Amino acid sequence: MSSSKSSKISKKTHKIIFLGDSGVGKTCLIEKFANNRFDDFFNVLVHIFKPTIGVDFVSKDIKFKGNSCRFQLWDTAGQE
């Protein structure tokens, strides 16, 4: 009998919920982490940019020490 190792990599999902007042930068932090984008995009469009309504989320997969992790970043609407 020969034993074989499974080549499957386990993937764990971590849900992170961002809470806070409107306009404090929750969406900017999520945008930086998920898409590596943190520039004047939101500052330039401050008058056009619409705040998050309800909840939005972004997923990002990361490999760390041979394991794959999925992060679900939940962006909630702030309260004014």
mmCIF file of C-alpha atoms in Angstrom:
data_model
loop_
_atom_site.group_PDB
_atom_site.id
_atom_site.type_symbol
_atom_site.label_atom_id
_atom_site.label_comp_id
_atom_site.label_asym_id
_atom_site.label_seq_id
_atom_site.Cartn_x
_atom_site.Cartn_y
_atom_site.Cartn_z
ATOM 1 C CA MET A 1 0.000 0.000 0.000
ATOM 2 C CA SER A 2 1.254 3.431 -0.808
ATOM 3 C CA SER A 3 0.100 6.555 0.858
ATOM 4 C CA SER A 4 -0.448 9.740 -1.060
ATOM 5 C CA LYS A 5 -0.638 13.255 0.218
ATOM 6 C CA SER A 6 -3.530 15.396 -0.748
ATOM 7 C CA SER A 7 -2.457 18.399 -2.793
ATOM 8 C CA LYS A 8 -5.472 20.380 -1.669
ATOM 9 C CA ILE A 9 -4.721 23.560 0.218
ATOM 10 C CA SER A 10 -7.238 24.372 2.910
ATOM 11 C CA LYS A 11 -8.872 27.763 2.582
ATOM 12 C CA LYS A 12 -10.242 29.520 5.631
ATOM 13 C CA THR A 13 -12.598 32.460 5.353
ATOM 14 C CA HIS A 14 -12.292 35.383 7.751
ATOM 15 C CA LYS A 15 -15.025 38.006 7.853
ATOM 16 C CA ILE A 16 -13.979 41.495 8.939
ATOM 17 C CA ILE A 17 -16.655 44.123 9.483
ATOM 18 C CA PHE A 18 -15.726 47.811 9.407
ATOM 19 C CA LEU A 19 -17.891 50.002 11.641
ATOM 20 C CA GLY A 20 -17.666 53.733 12.208
ATOM 21 C CA ASP A 21 -19.084 57.137 11.499
ATOM 22 C CA SER A 22 -19.669 58.324 7.949
ATOM 23 C CA GLY A 23 -16.595 59.771 6.246
ATOM 24 C CA VAL A 24 -13.915 58.342 8.566
ATOM 25 C CA GLY A 25 -12.194 56.236 5.872
ATOM 26 C CA LYS A 26 -13.654 52.729 6.124
ATOM 27 C CA THR A 27 -14.022 52.428 2.352
ATOM 28 C CA CYS A 28 -10.513 53.871 1.789
ATOM 29 C CA LEU A 29 -8.929 51.254 4.072
ATOM 30 C CA ILE A 30 -10.774 48.444 2.338
ATOM 31 C CA GLU A 31 -9.813 49.806 -1.094
ATOM 32 C CA LYS A 32 -6.132 49.937 -0.078
ATOM 33 C CA PHE A 33 -6.079 46.382 1.270
ATOM 34 C CA ALA A 34 -8.157 44.742 -1.455
ATOM 35 C CA ASN A 35 -6.927 46.615 -4.540
ATOM 36 C CA ASN A 36 -3.694 48.290 -3.348
ATOM 37 C CA ARG A 37 -5.240 51.618 -4.261
ATOM 38 C CA PHE A 38 -4.930 54.537 -1.890
ATOM 39 C CA ASP A 39 -4.628 57.830 -3.659
ATOM 40 C CA ASP A 40 -6.560 61.042 -4.001
ATOM 41 C CA PHE A 41 -9.390 59.175 -5.758
ATOM 42 C CA PHE A 42 -11.831 59.741 -2.904
ATOM 43 C CA ASN A 43 -10.565 63.254 -2.122
ATOM 44 C CA VAL A 44 -10.934 64.425 -5.739
ATOM 45 C CA LEU A 45 -14.420 62.969 -6.022
ATOM 46 C CA VAL A 46 -15.580 64.027 -2.559
ATOM 47 C CA HIS A 47 -18.524 65.965 -3.991
ATOM 48 C CA ILE A 48 -19.425 63.200 -6.475
ATOM 49 C CA PHE A 49 -18.630 60.206 -4.265
ATOM 50 C CA LYS A 50 -21.693 58.578 -2.793
ATOM 51 C CA PRO A 51 -21.451 57.108 0.699
ATOM 52 C CA THR A 52 -21.969 53.396 1.227
ATOM 53 C CA ILE A 53 -25.643 52.541 1.444
ATOM 54 C CA GLY A 54 -26.399 49.501 3.581
ATOM 55 C CA VAL A 55 -23.480 47.077 3.330
ATOM 56 C CA ASP A 56 -20.925 46.271 0.644
ATOM 57 C CA PHE A 57 -18.176 43.658 0.725
ATOM 58 C CA VAL A 58 -14.983 42.722 -1.073
ATOM 59 C CA SER A 59 -13.138 39.381 -0.980
ATOM 60 C CA LYS A 60 -9.376 38.942 -1.161
ATOM 61 C CA ASP A 61 -7.435 35.662 -1.183
ATOM 62 C CA ILE A 62 -3.996 35.587 0.423
ATOM 63 C CA LYS A 63 -1.484 32.756 0.661
ATOM 64 C CA PHE A 64 0.476 32.592 3.912
ATOM 65 C CA LYS A 65 2.853 29.817 4.956
ATOM 66 C CA GLY A 66 1.366 27.357 2.467
ATOM 67 C CA ASN A 67 -2.211 28.069 3.478
ATOM 68 C CA SER A 68 -4.765 30.043 1.561
ATOM 69 C CA CYS A 69 -6.991 32.496 3.429
ATOM 70 C CA ARG A 70 -9.961 34.409 2.115
ATOM 71 C CA PHE A 71 -10.799 37.720 3.732
ATOM 72 C CA GLN A 72 -14.288 39.136 3.340
ATOM 73 C CA LEU A 73 -14.140 42.845 4.131
ATOM 74 C CA TRP A 74 -17.587 44.181 4.941
ATOM 75 C CA ASP A 75 -18.035 47.927 4.476
ATOM 76 C CA THR A 76 -20.985 49.261 6.461
ATOM 77 C CA ALA A 77 -22.785 52.555 6.051
ATOM 78 C CA GLY A 78 -21.734 55.130 8.612
ATOM 79 C CA GLN A 79 -24.162 57.024 10.789
ATOM 80 C CA GLU A 80 -24.352 60.805 10.661
#
